Coordinates of C-alpha atoms and ligand atoms in Angstrom, one line a residue:
M25 CA 117.0 88.6 63.0
L26 CA 117.4 89.2 66.8
L27 CA 120.0 91.5 68.2
T28 CA 122.3 88.7 69.4
D29 CA 122.2 87.0 66.0
L30 CA 123.4 90.0 64.1
P31 CA 126.9 89.6 62.6
S32 CA 128.3 92.6 64.5
W33 CA 127.2 91.2 67.8
K34 CA 129.9 88.5 67.9
K35 CA 132.5 91.1 66.8
L36 CA 131.4 93.4 69.6
Q37 CA 131.8 90.4 72.1
A38 CA 135.3 89.9 70.9
H39 CA 136.0 93.6 70.9
R40 CA 134.8 93.9 74.5
Q41 CA 137.6 91.5 75.6
T42 CA 140.1 94.1 74.4
W43 CA 138.7 96.6 77.0
N44 CA 139.5 94.7 80.2
D45 CA 142.6 96.6 81.1
V46 CA 141.9 99.9 79.3
R47 CA 141.8 103.0 81.5
M48 CA 140.0 106.1 80.1
R49 CA 142.5 108.4 81.8
E50 CA 145.2 106.8 79.6
L51 CA 143.0 107.2 76.5
F52 CA 142.8 110.9 77.2
R53 CA 146.5 111.2 77.9
S54 CA 147.5 109.5 74.7
D55 CA 144.9 111.2 72.4
P56 CA 144.6 115.0 72.6
G57 CA 141.9 114.9 69.9
R58 CA 139.6 112.7 71.9
F59 CA 137.2 115.4 73.1
G60 CA 136.9 116.8 69.5
R61 CA 136.3 113.4 68.0
F62 CA 133.8 112.2 70.5
S63 CA 131.5 115.2 70.8
I64 CA 128.7 116.5 68.6
Q65 CA 127.4 120.0 68.4
L66 CA 124.0 121.2 67.2
D67 CA 124.2 125.0 67.4
D68 CA 125.0 125.8 71.1
F69 CA 123.9 122.3 72.2
L70 CA 127.0 120.2 72.8
L71 CA 127.1 116.5 73.6
D72 CA 130.4 115.4 75.0
Y73 CA 130.6 111.7 75.0
S74 CA 134.4 111.4 75.1
K75 CA 134.2 110.1 78.7
N76 CA 133.0 106.7 77.6
L77 CA 134.7 103.3 77.3
I78 CA 134.9 103.6 73.5
N79 CA 137.3 104.1 70.7
D80 CA 136.8 104.5 66.9
E81 CA 136.5 100.7 66.5
T82 CA 133.8 100.5 69.2
L83 CA 131.7 103.2 67.5
A84 CA 132.1 101.7 64.1
L85 CA 131.0 98.2 65.3
L86 CA 128.0 99.7 67.2
R87 CA 127.0 101.7 64.1
Q88 CA 127.3 98.5 62.0
L89 CA 125.0 96.8 64.5
G90 CA 122.5 99.6 64.1
E91 CA 122.7 99.2 60.3
E92 CA 122.1 95.5 60.6
A93 CA 119.1 96.1 62.8
N94 CA 117.8 98.4 60.1
V95 CA 117.6 101.5 62.3
P96 CA 117.7 103.9 59.3
A97 CA 114.8 102.1 57.7
W98 CA 112.8 102.0 60.9
T99 CA 113.4 105.8 61.2
D100 CA 112.1 106.4 57.7
A101 CA 109.1 104.2 58.5
M102 CA 108.2 106.3 61.6
F103 CA 108.6 109.7 59.9
S104 CA 106.6 108.7 57.0
G105 CA 103.6 107.6 59.0
E106 CA 103.8 103.8 58.7
K107 CA 101.8 101.9 61.3
I108 CA 104.9 100.8 63.2
N109 CA 102.8 100.5 66.5
F110 CA 101.4 97.3 65.0
T111 CA 99.9 95.9 68.2
E112 CA 97.5 98.9 68.2
N113 CA 97.5 99.3 64.4
R114 CA 98.7 102.9 64.7
A115 CA 101.2 105.2 63.1
V116 CA 103.7 106.9 65.5
L117 CA 103.7 110.5 64.6
H118 CA 104.7 112.7 67.5
V119 CA 107.1 114.1 64.9
A120 CA 104.2 115.4 62.9
L121 CA 103.2 117.6 65.8
R122 CA 106.4 119.7 65.3
N123 CA 106.7 119.2 61.6
D124 CA 106.9 122.0 59.1
P125 CA 103.1 122.3 58.2
K126 CA 104.0 122.6 54.5
R127 CA 105.5 119.0 54.5
P128 CA 102.5 116.6 54.3
I129 CA 102.5 113.4 56.4
M130 CA 100.0 110.9 55.2
V131 CA 98.1 108.4 57.4
D132 CA 95.4 106.3 55.8
G133 CA 95.6 108.5 52.7
H134 CA 95.1 111.8 54.6
D135 CA 97.6 114.5 55.3
V136 CA 97.6 114.9 59.1
M137 CA 99.2 118.4 59.0
P138 CA 96.1 120.6 58.5
G139 CA 94.5 119.0 61.7
V140 CA 97.7 119.7 63.6
V141 CA 97.8 123.3 62.5
Q142 CA 94.1 123.8 63.3
V143 CA 94.6 122.6 66.9
L144 CA 97.7 124.8 67.3
E145 CA 95.6 127.8 66.2
Q146 CA 92.9 126.9 68.7
M147 CA 95.5 126.6 71.4
R148 CA 96.9 130.0 70.5
R149 CA 93.5 131.7 70.6
F150 CA 92.7 130.2 74.0
A151 CA 96.1 130.8 75.5
H152 CA 96.0 134.4 74.4
A153 CA 92.5 134.9 75.8
V154 CA 93.4 133.5 79.2
R155 CA 96.8 135.1 79.5
E156 CA 95.4 138.5 78.5
G157 CA 92.5 138.2 81.0
K158 CA 89.9 138.1 78.2
W159 CA 88.7 134.7 79.1
R160 CA 87.2 135.1 82.6
G161 CA 85.6 133.0 85.2
H162 CA 81.9 132.7 85.8
T163 CA 81.9 135.7 88.1
G164 CA 84.0 137.8 85.8
K165 CA 87.4 137.3 87.6
V166 CA 90.6 136.8 85.5
I167 CA 92.2 133.3 85.7
T168 CA 95.1 133.2 88.2
D169 CA 95.3 129.4 88.8
I170 CA 95.3 126.6 86.3
V171 CA 94.9 123.0 87.4
N172 CA 95.8 120.2 85.0
I173 CA 94.0 117.0 86.0
G174 CA 95.6 114.0 84.2
I175 CA 98.1 111.2 84.8
G176 CA 101.1 109.5 83.2
G177 CA 101.5 110.9 79.7
S178 CA 98.7 113.4 80.4
D179 CA 100.6 114.9 83.3
L180 CA 104.4 114.3 83.4
G181 CA 105.3 116.2 80.2
P182 CA 103.4 119.4 80.9
M183 CA 104.4 119.3 84.6
M184 CA 108.1 118.8 83.8
V185 CA 108.1 121.6 81.2
C186 CA 106.2 124.1 83.3
R187 CA 108.8 123.6 86.0
A188 CA 111.7 123.7 83.6
L189 CA 110.5 126.9 81.9
K190 CA 109.5 128.8 85.0
P191 CA 111.5 131.9 84.0
Y192 CA 109.3 132.1 80.9
G193 CA 106.0 131.7 82.9
N194 CA 103.3 134.2 83.2
A195 CA 103.8 135.8 86.6
R196 CA 100.0 136.1 87.2
I197 CA 99.3 132.4 86.6
N198 CA 100.0 129.6 89.0
M199 CA 100.2 126.1 87.6
H200 CA 99.0 123.1 89.5
F201 CA 99.1 119.4 88.5
V202 CA 96.7 116.9 90.0
S203 CA 97.5 113.3 89.0
N204 CA 97.3 110.9 91.9
V205 CA 94.0 109.3 93.0
D206 CA 95.3 109.8 96.6
P207 CA 92.6 112.2 97.9
N208 CA 95.3 114.4 99.4
H209 CA 96.5 115.3 96.0
V210 CA 93.3 117.0 94.8
G211 CA 92.4 118.0 98.3
D212 CA 95.6 119.8 99.1
T213 CA 95.5 121.5 95.8
L214 CA 91.9 122.8 96.1
D215 CA 92.5 123.9 99.6
D216 CA 94.7 126.8 98.4
L217 CA 92.5 127.9 95.5
N218 CA 89.7 130.4 94.8
A219 CA 87.1 128.8 92.5
E220 CA 86.3 132.2 90.9
S221 CA 89.7 132.5 89.3
T222 CA 90.6 128.8 88.7
L223 CA 90.6 127.0 85.4
F224 CA 90.6 123.2 85.2
I225 CA 92.0 121.3 82.3
V226 CA 90.9 117.7 82.2
S227 CA 93.5 115.9 80.2
S228 CA 93.1 112.3 79.1
K229 CA 93.6 110.7 75.8
S230 CA 91.1 108.0 76.5
F231 CA 88.9 110.0 78.8
A232 CA 88.4 106.8 80.6
T233 CA 91.2 106.8 83.2
L234 CA 89.9 106.2 86.6
E235 CA 92.2 108.5 88.5
T236 CA 91.6 111.4 86.2
L237 CA 87.9 111.1 86.0
A238 CA 87.6 110.7 89.8
N239 CA 89.7 113.8 90.4
A240 CA 87.8 115.8 87.7
K241 CA 84.5 114.9 89.3
I242 CA 85.7 116.1 92.7
A243 CA 87.0 119.3 91.1
R244 CA 83.7 120.0 89.3
R245 CA 81.6 119.4 92.5
W246 CA 84.0 121.7 94.4
L247 CA 83.6 124.4 91.8
V248 CA 79.8 124.2 91.5
E249 CA 79.4 124.3 95.2
R250 CA 81.4 127.4 95.5
L251 CA 80.0 129.3 92.5
G252 CA 76.4 128.1 93.0
S253 CA 75.6 127.0 89.5
D254 CA 76.3 124.3 87.0
L255 CA 76.6 127.0 84.4
A256 CA 80.0 127.9 85.9
V257 CA 81.5 124.7 84.5
S258 CA 81.7 126.0 80.9
R259 CA 84.0 128.9 82.0
H260 CA 86.1 126.8 84.3
F261 CA 86.6 123.5 82.6
V262 CA 88.2 122.5 79.4
A263 CA 89.1 119.1 78.1
I264 CA 92.0 117.6 76.1
S265 CA 91.2 114.2 74.6
T266 CA 90.7 112.0 71.6
N267 CA 87.3 110.9 72.9
E268 CA 84.7 113.5 72.2
E269 CA 81.7 111.4 73.3
A270 CA 83.2 110.8 76.7
V271 CA 84.0 114.5 77.1
K272 CA 80.4 115.4 76.3
A273 CA 79.2 112.7 78.7
F274 CA 81.3 114.2 81.5
G275 CA 79.5 117.5 80.9
I276 CA 82.2 119.5 79.2
D277 CA 81.1 121.4 76.1
P278 CA 82.9 120.1 72.9
E279 CA 83.5 123.9 72.2
N280 CA 85.9 123.7 75.2
M281 CA 87.6 120.7 73.9
F282 CA 91.1 120.3 72.3
V283 CA 91.6 117.2 70.3
F284 CA 94.6 115.0 69.4
W285 CA 94.9 111.7 67.6
D286 CA 95.5 108.0 68.2
W287 CA 98.8 108.3 66.4
V288 CA 100.1 110.3 69.4
G289 CA 101.3 108.1 72.2
G290 CA 100.5 109.3 75.7
R291 CA 104.2 109.6 76.7
Y292 CA 105.0 111.4 73.4
S293 CA 102.1 113.8 73.7
M294 CA 103.4 117.0 75.3
W295 CA 103.8 118.5 71.8
S296 CA 100.0 118.1 71.1
A297 CA 97.0 119.7 72.8
I298 CA 98.2 117.9 75.9
G299 CA 100.8 120.7 76.0
L300 CA 98.0 123.3 76.5
P301 CA 99.1 123.9 80.2
I302 CA 102.5 124.8 78.8
A303 CA 101.1 127.2 76.2
L304 CA 98.9 128.8 78.9
Y305 CA 101.9 129.3 81.1
I306 CA 104.7 130.4 78.7
G307 CA 102.5 131.6 75.8
M308 CA 102.0 130.1 72.4
D309 CA 105.1 131.8 70.8
Q310 CA 107.4 130.1 73.3
F311 CA 105.4 126.8 73.0
E312 CA 106.1 127.0 69.3
E313 CA 109.8 127.7 70.0
M314 CA 109.8 124.4 72.0
L315 CA 108.3 122.6 69.0
G316 CA 110.9 124.3 66.8
G317 CA 113.6 122.8 69.1
A318 CA 112.1 119.3 68.7
R319 CA 112.0 119.9 65.0
D320 CA 115.8 120.8 65.0
M321 CA 116.5 117.5 66.7
D322 CA 114.1 115.5 64.4
E323 CA 116.0 116.9 61.4
H324 CA 119.4 116.3 62.9
F325 CA 118.4 112.7 63.8
R326 CA 116.7 111.9 60.5
A327 CA 119.7 113.0 58.4
D328 CA 121.9 110.3 59.9
P329 CA 120.2 108.3 62.6
L330 CA 123.2 106.3 63.8
S331 CA 125.7 109.1 63.9
S332 CA 123.3 111.6 65.4
I333 CA 123.2 112.7 69.1
P334 CA 120.2 110.4 69.9
G335 CA 121.6 107.5 67.9
T336 CA 125.0 107.8 69.5
L337 CA 123.5 107.8 73.0
A338 CA 121.3 104.8 72.1
L339 CA 124.3 102.8 70.8
L340 CA 126.3 103.6 73.9
S341 CA 123.4 102.4 76.0
I342 CA 123.4 99.1 74.1
W343 CA 127.2 98.8 74.6
Y344 CA 126.9 99.2 78.3
Q345 CA 123.7 97.3 78.9
H346 CA 124.8 94.2 77.0
F347 CA 128.6 94.2 77.2
W348 CA 129.3 95.8 80.6
D349 CA 126.3 94.5 82.6
A350 CA 124.8 98.0 83.3
P351 CA 121.0 97.6 83.7
S352 CA 120.5 101.2 84.8
H353 CA 121.1 104.7 83.5
A354 CA 121.3 107.8 85.7
I355 CA 120.0 111.2 84.7
F356 CA 121.6 114.1 86.6
P357 CA 120.4 117.6 85.5
Y358 CA 122.6 120.2 87.1
D359 CA 119.6 122.4 86.9
I360 CA 116.9 122.6 89.5
H361 CA 114.4 123.6 86.9
L362 CA 114.8 120.1 85.4
S363 CA 113.9 118.4 88.7
R364 CA 111.1 116.4 87.1
L365 CA 113.1 115.4 84.0
P366 CA 114.3 112.1 85.5
A367 CA 110.6 111.2 86.3
Y368 CA 109.6 112.2 82.8
L369 CA 112.4 110.1 81.2
Q370 CA 111.5 107.2 83.4
Q371 CA 108.1 107.0 81.8
L372 CA 109.4 107.7 78.3
C373 CA 112.1 105.0 78.4
M374 CA 110.7 102.4 80.8
E375 CA 107.2 102.4 79.4
S376 CA 108.4 102.4 75.9
N377 CA 111.1 99.7 76.2
G378 CA 110.0 97.7 79.1
K379 CA 108.9 94.8 76.9
S380 CA 110.1 91.3 76.5
T381 CA 108.4 90.1 73.3
T382 CA 109.9 90.9 70.0
R383 CA 108.0 92.2 66.9
L384 CA 107.8 88.6 65.8
G385 CA 106.1 87.5 69.0
E386 CA 109.1 85.7 70.4
K387 CA 110.6 86.1 73.9
V388 CA 113.8 88.1 73.8
N389 CA 117.0 86.3 75.0
Y390 CA 118.7 89.6 76.1
P391 CA 117.8 92.3 78.6
T392 CA 115.8 95.3 77.3
G393 CA 114.7 98.6 78.7
E394 CA 117.1 100.6 80.9
I395 CA 116.2 101.3 84.5
V396 CA 116.2 105.1 84.4
W397 CA 116.6 107.1 87.6
G398 CA 118.1 110.4 88.8
E399 CA 117.9 113.6 90.7
P400 CA 119.2 117.1 90.1
G401 CA 122.9 117.8 91.0
S402 CA 124.5 119.0 93.2
N403 CA 122.0 117.4 95.7
G404 CA 122.8 113.9 94.4
Q405 CA 126.5 114.3 95.3
H406 CA 125.5 114.6 99.0
A407 CA 123.3 111.4 98.8
F408 CA 123.7 108.5 96.3
F409 CA 126.8 109.5 94.4
Q410 CA 128.9 107.5 96.8
L411 CA 127.6 104.4 95.2
L412 CA 128.7 105.6 91.8
H413 CA 132.2 106.5 92.9
Q414 CA 133.1 103.5 95.1
G415 CA 130.2 101.0 94.9
T416 CA 130.2 97.7 93.0
R417 CA 127.5 98.8 90.4
F418 CA 128.4 100.1 87.0
V419 CA 126.0 103.0 86.2
P420 CA 126.4 105.1 83.0
T421 CA 125.3 108.7 83.5
D422 CA 124.0 111.7 81.7
F423 CA 124.8 115.2 83.0
M424 CA 123.1 118.2 81.6
L425 CA 123.7 121.9 82.3
A426 CA 123.3 125.4 81.0
A427 CA 126.1 127.9 80.7
V428 CA 123.8 130.8 81.7
T429 CA 121.3 130.9 84.5
S430 CA 118.2 133.0 84.9
H431 CA 119.3 134.0 88.5
P432 CA 122.9 135.2 88.2
F433 CA 123.6 135.4 92.0
E434 CA 127.2 136.0 92.5
G435 CA 129.3 132.9 91.9
L436 CA 126.5 130.3 92.5
H437 CA 126.1 129.2 88.9
Q438 CA 129.9 128.8 88.5
M439 CA 129.9 126.6 91.6
L440 CA 127.1 124.5 90.0
V441 CA 129.0 124.1 86.8
A442 CA 132.3 123.3 88.6
N443 CA 130.5 120.6 90.6
C444 CA 129.1 119.1 87.5
F445 CA 132.4 119.0 85.6
A446 CA 134.2 117.8 88.7
Q447 CA 131.9 114.8 89.1
S448 CA 132.2 113.5 85.5
E449 CA 136.0 114.1 85.8
A450 CA 136.2 112.2 89.1
L451 CA 134.0 109.3 87.8
M452 CA 136.3 109.0 84.8
L453 CA 139.7 109.5 86.5
G454 CA 139.1 107.8 89.9
K455 CA 142.0 107.9 92.3
T456 CA 144.9 105.4 92.1
E457 CA 146.6 104.0 95.2
E458 CA 149.7 106.1 94.4
E459 CA 147.6 109.3 94.3
A460 CA 145.7 108.4 97.5
L461 CA 149.0 107.6 99.2
A462 CA 150.6 110.9 98.2
E463 CA 147.5 112.7 99.5
L464 CA 147.6 110.9 102.9
K465 CA 151.3 111.6 103.2
A466 CA 150.8 115.3 102.4
E467 CA 148.1 115.4 105.1
G468 CA 150.7 114.0 107.6
A469 CA 149.1 110.6 108.1
N470 CA 151.4 108.1 110.0
E471 CA 152.0 104.6 108.7
D472 CA 149.2 103.0 110.7
A473 CA 146.7 105.5 109.5
I474 CA 147.9 105.0 105.9
R475 CA 147.5 101.2 106.2
L476 CA 144.0 101.6 107.5
L477 CA 142.8 104.3 105.2
L478 CA 144.5 103.7 101.9
P479 CA 142.1 101.1 100.5
H480 CA 139.2 103.3 101.4
K481 CA 140.6 106.4 99.8
T482 CA 141.2 104.9 96.4
F483 CA 138.6 105.2 93.6
P484 CA 138.4 102.8 90.7
G485 CA 137.3 105.5 88.1
N486 CA 136.7 104.4 84.5
K487 CA 133.0 105.2 84.9
P488 CA 131.3 106.5 81.8
S489 CA 129.3 109.7 81.4
N490 CA 127.8 112.0 78.8
T491 CA 127.5 115.7 79.3
M492 CA 125.1 117.9 77.5
L493 CA 126.1 121.6 77.7
Y494 CA 124.0 124.4 76.2
Q495 CA 123.8 128.1 76.6
K496 CA 120.5 128.4 78.4
L497 CA 117.5 126.3 79.2
T498 CA 115.2 128.0 76.7
P499 CA 112.0 126.5 75.3
R500 CA 114.0 125.6 72.2
T501 CA 116.8 123.8 74.1
L502 CA 114.3 121.9 76.1
G503 CA 112.4 120.9 72.9
R504 CA 115.7 119.6 71.5
M505 CA 116.6 117.7 74.7
I506 CA 113.2 115.9 75.0
A507 CA 113.2 115.0 71.3
L508 CA 116.7 113.7 71.7
Y509 CA 115.6 111.2 74.4
E510 CA 112.5 110.2 72.3
H511 CA 114.7 109.3 69.4
K512 CA 117.3 107.6 71.7
T513 CA 114.4 105.4 73.0
F514 CA 113.3 104.7 69.5
V515 CA 116.7 103.6 68.3
Q516 CA 117.0 101.3 71.3
S517 CA 113.7 99.7 70.5
A518 CA 114.7 99.1 66.9
L519 CA 117.9 97.3 68.1
W520 CA 115.9 95.3 70.6
S521 CA 113.2 94.5 67.9
I522 CA 110.4 95.6 70.2
N523 CA 107.4 97.9 69.8
A524 CA 108.2 101.0 71.9
F525 CA 104.8 102.5 71.4
D526 CA 102.3 100.2 73.1
Q527 CA 101.8 99.8 76.8
W528 CA 99.8 96.7 77.7
G529 CA 101.3 96.8 81.2
V530 CA 99.6 100.1 81.8
E531 CA 96.3 98.8 80.4
I532 CA 96.3 95.9 82.7
G533 CA 96.8 98.2 85.7
K534 CA 93.8 100.2 84.6
R535 CA 91.6 97.1 84.8
L536 CA 93.0 95.3 87.8
S537 CA 91.9 97.7 90.4
S538 CA 88.3 97.9 89.4
V539 CA 87.3 94.6 91.1
L540 CA 89.0 95.6 94.3
I541 CA 87.4 99.1 94.2
R542 CA 84.0 97.5 94.2
E543 CA 84.8 94.8 96.8
L544 CA 86.4 97.3 99.2
G545 CA 83.2 99.4 99.0
E546 CA 81.0 96.4 100.0
D547 CA 80.2 95.8 103.6
K548 CA 81.6 92.2 103.7
A549 CA 84.9 90.4 103.9
V550 CA 86.9 90.2 100.7
T551 CA 87.6 86.5 100.0
T552 CA 88.0 86.1 96.3
H553 CA 91.8 86.7 96.1
D554 CA 95.0 85.1 97.3
A555 CA 95.5 84.9 101.0
S556 CA 97.8 88.0 101.1
T557 CA 95.4 90.2 99.2
N558 CA 92.4 89.0 101.2
G559 CA 94.4 89.6 104.4
L560 CA 95.4 93.1 103.4
C561 CA 91.7 93.9 102.6
D562 CA 90.6 92.5 105.9
H563 CA 93.3 94.5 107.8
F564 CA 92.4 97.7 105.9
Q565 CA 88.7 97.3 106.7
K566 CA 89.5 96.8 110.4
L567 CA 91.8 99.8 110.5
K568 CA 89.6 102.1 108.5
G569 CA 86.5 101.7 110.6
D570 CA 84.3 104.8 110.1
K571 CA 87.3 107.1 110.5
V572 CA 87.7 110.1 108.4
F573 CA 91.0 111.8 109.4
P574 CA 90.5 115.4 110.6
P575 CA 92.3 118.1 108.7
A576 CA 95.7 119.0 110.2
E577 CA 95.5 121.8 112.8
S578 CA 96.8 125.1 111.5
Ligands
G6Q1 C1 101.4 106.8 78.1 C2 100.6 105.8 78.8 C3 100.0 106.3 80.1 C4 98.8 107.2 79.8 C5 98.0 107.4 81.1 C6 96.8 108.3 81.0 O1 102.0 106.5 77.1 O2 99.7 105.2 78.0 O3 100.9 106.9 80.9 O4 99.2 108.5 79.4 O5 97.6 106.1 81.6 O6 96.0 107.9 80.0 P1 94.9 108.9 79.5 O7 95.5 110.1 78.8 O8 94.1 108.1 78.5 O9 94.1 109.3 80.7

C-alpha cells in the first residue's frame, strides 16, 4: 500500500488541523517535561527534538504510520542480507562492514564476514606500513602526500571524514582529494606535490568512471615523467575497486588492490576499503573506532527502529514534508571540521531518495526525497539565516555541535555553542509584536519610527529544529552520526516505498557525456542535438580556438 493509502495517513491529516494555532513557545511554557520527553541519549550523544511541532499524539501517529509501512520488517530484511536493492538484484549490507565479525551475515549462502575481516586486516597492514615510513616511494622517500582519485561515493565520504577528524590525522601526511574532471582540479593538486613522496589511491567501485580514470591517467603520466620509470607505478599507485580486471588493465598490480563488494553502495562505502584514505590518515585503530560508532548506532536502530534516533528524525521529516509543505532540510554543523558534512549528506539523502517510482513500479503521488543543504555555523548566520527567521519558506533544521573542542582558545568555543543554542531558540520563539514594541520603546524610538519598524522587527518563530550535542567529535561520534543519517534515509525510503539503493540517474549521466566528448574532439560542427546544445557546442568551438590558458603569474 502506498503511503497516502495507509490508515494513519488520514488520521495525521486530521491531526495536522489541530496545529494551526499552536505555538511551540506555549508548549514549552505549559510542559516542563517537554525536553526530557522529546530527547534521546546514546551515551554522550544527545538528540534534542523537543523544538518540533509535535506532541505525544503526533509521535504516536507517525510511529503507527511507520508500522503500517512495515519499517521494522524492512529493517530486518536489510540487516539479514535480503536483496532489497531489487533493481540491481543486490543485498544492502553497509551494516556488515561494521558488524561484529563473529555474527555471520549470509548472502547467496555465504557468510560475508570473513571477507570483510580480511580486507580490514589488509588495510591495517598497509596503513601501518605507510604511516610508519616502511612503505616507501620508488626512490626510497617516505610518503608525505596521499591523493585520493575518485568521485561521488568514492570521494565524498573519505574527504568529509579526513576533514572532520583532522585532530586525529598523522602530522606528516597531507591528504588531497581529486574528483572533478575539471583539469584544474588534478592540475592544481599536482602542482604542489613531489612525485617521490606521493601515493595515489585510485578509488572506483566500477573502475569505469570517466572522471576518475581520466584523472588517474594524468596522475600516472605525471609520476612516470618525474620518476623516469614505469616501475615507479607499483610503489605509488594503489586501487580500491570491485573490478579486478579493470584495475589490472589500468596497470595497477592486483597486489596493490583493496576489494569491496557489490552489496556496498557507493554512497554507503566509506566503511569499506573506500575508507582507506581515512585509515592512512588517522590510523587503523581510529578507523575501527569509527566503525564501532556506526555499530553502536546500528544496534540502537535495530532494537527499535521507529523510536530510535534515526527513526524519529525520519518520521519528523515525513511530518514536515507532507503535512507542512517543507521540501528542504538544512544541516548546520556548528563545527568547522564538519564543513563537508552537508555535501556528504546531500549525496546520501538525495541520491538515495530522489526517486519517483515505487517498488511496485508505479509513479508516486506524493513528494519524495528531501532537498538537503547547509553550511557550518556560525557563518550561515551572517548569510542565509535571514530567510529562515523571516522569510516565507518553512525549513526544518538539524544543528550539531560538540561540548569540547580540540583548540580550546579562550572563550571561542563557548561563543560557538552560545550561537548555536541561540539560533534554535530564536527559530522556535520568534519575537511577538509586543516584545518588538517593548524593545523599540526601550531603545527610545518615537512613534513614527515604531510604526515604520514594528512589522520588520517581529519574527514568526515556531520553526522546528533538532540539535545533536555530543562531548567531542571523535571517530566514534562521527561513525554514530553518519550511520544515523544512513538509517534515517532508509526509514524514509521504506515509508515512501522506494528503493534507496539504486541510482539510475547517476548511470545515465555517465553515458550521456560520451557522445559529446567524441563530437567536441572532432574538427567539425556539432549538429546532432537540439538547437541549444548545438549552439553551445558551436560557441565553445569558436571561443576555444587553439588557446591553452597560460598558468597564472606567480
Ligand atoms: C554512489 C553513486 C555514485 C558513485 C560514483 C563513482 O552511490 O553510485 O556517486 O559512487 O559515480 O562511481 P565509481 O566508484 O564506480 O567510480
